[in-house]
Coordinates of C-alpha atoms in Angstrom, one line a residue:
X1 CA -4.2 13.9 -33.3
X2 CA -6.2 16.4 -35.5
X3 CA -2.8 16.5 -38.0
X4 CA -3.5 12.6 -38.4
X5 CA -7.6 12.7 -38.4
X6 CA -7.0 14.8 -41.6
X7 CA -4.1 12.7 -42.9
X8 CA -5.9 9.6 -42.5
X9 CA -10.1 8.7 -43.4
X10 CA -9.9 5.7 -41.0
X11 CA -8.5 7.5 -38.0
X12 CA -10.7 10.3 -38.7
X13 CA -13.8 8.3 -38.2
X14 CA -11.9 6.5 -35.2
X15 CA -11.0 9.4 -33.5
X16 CA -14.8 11.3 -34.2
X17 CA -17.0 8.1 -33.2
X18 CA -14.8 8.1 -30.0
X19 CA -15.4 12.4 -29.3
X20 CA -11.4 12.4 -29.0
X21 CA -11.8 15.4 -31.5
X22 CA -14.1 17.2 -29.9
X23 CA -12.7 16.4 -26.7
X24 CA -9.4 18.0 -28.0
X25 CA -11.6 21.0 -29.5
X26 CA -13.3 22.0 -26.4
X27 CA -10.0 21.6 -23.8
X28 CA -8.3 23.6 -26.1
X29 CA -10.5 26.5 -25.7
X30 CA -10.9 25.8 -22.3
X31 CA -6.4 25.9 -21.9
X32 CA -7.2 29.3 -23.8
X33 CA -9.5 30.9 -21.5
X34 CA -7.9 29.7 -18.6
X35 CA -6.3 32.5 -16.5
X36 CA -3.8 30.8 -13.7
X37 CA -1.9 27.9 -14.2
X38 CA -4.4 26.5 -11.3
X39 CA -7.2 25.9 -13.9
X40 CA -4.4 24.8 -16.9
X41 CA -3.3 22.5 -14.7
X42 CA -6.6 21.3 -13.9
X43 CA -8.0 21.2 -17.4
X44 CA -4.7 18.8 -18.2
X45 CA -5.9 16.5 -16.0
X46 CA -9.2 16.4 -16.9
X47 CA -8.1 16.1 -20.8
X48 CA -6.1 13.0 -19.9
X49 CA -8.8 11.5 -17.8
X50 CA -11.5 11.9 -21.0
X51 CA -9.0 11.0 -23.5
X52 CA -8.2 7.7 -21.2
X53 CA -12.0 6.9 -20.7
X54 CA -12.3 7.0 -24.9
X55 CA -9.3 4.9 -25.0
X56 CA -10.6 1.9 -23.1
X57 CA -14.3 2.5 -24.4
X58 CA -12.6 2.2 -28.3
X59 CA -11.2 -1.1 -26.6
X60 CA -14.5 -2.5 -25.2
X61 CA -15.8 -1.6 -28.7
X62 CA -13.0 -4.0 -30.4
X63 CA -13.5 -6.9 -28.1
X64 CA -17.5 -6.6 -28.8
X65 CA -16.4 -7.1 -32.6
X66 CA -13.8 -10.0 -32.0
X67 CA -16.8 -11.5 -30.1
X68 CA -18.7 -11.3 -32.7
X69 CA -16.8 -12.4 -35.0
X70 CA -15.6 -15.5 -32.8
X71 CA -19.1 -16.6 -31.3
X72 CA -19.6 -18.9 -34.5
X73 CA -16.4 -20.8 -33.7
X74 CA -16.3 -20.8 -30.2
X75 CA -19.2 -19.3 -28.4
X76 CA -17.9 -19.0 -24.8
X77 CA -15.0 -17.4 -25.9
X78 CA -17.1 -14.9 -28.5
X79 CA -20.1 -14.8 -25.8
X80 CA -17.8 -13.9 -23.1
X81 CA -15.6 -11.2 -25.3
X82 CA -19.0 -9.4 -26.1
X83 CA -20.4 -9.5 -22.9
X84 CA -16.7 -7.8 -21.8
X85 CA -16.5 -5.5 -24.2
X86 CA -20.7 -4.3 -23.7
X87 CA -19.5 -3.9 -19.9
X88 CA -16.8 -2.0 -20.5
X89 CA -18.4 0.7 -22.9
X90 CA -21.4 1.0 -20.8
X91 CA -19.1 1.8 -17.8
X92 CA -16.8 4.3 -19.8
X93 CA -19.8 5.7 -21.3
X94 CA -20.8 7.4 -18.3
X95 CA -23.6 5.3 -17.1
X96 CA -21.5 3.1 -15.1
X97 CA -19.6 6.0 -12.7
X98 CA -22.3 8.6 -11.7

């Protein structure tokens, strides 16, 4: 993922308005310091959990913009794809499951 952030401007900004980057950055040093396969194992899990939770939030963040874009055409079908996609990035932001 870093190989194509510096191939590529667009996923660049994609992948650092998400964190992915910086969610790579800091389980990598965390794999690093780990000493048993107990706490690599652990920080693999946890790596695929945050990088699942940026995932759907980039998601929630596309349907708020197709909403957008659609609410002048149809506006239950724009209104109810941004209030979707608000839902889903305030949940996967960390609010939603404390």
């Amino acid at each position: 993922m870093k190989k194509l952030a510096g191939r590529n401007t667009i996923c660049k900004s994609i992948l650092t308005h998400t964190h992915v980057l910086q969610i790579i950055d800091d389980h990598q040093y965390m794999w690093l310091m780990a000493e048993t396969d107990a706490e690599k194992r652990s920080i693999k899990r946890r790596l695929r959990k945050q990088l699942a939770l940026a995932g759907v939030s980039f998601g929630g963040f596309e349907m708020f913009i197709h909403g957008a874009v659609l609410a002048p055409a149809d506006p239950q079908l724009g209104a109810g794809l941004l209030l979707v996609g608000v839902l889903v990035m305030y949940l996967t932001g960390g609010r939603g499951h404390q």
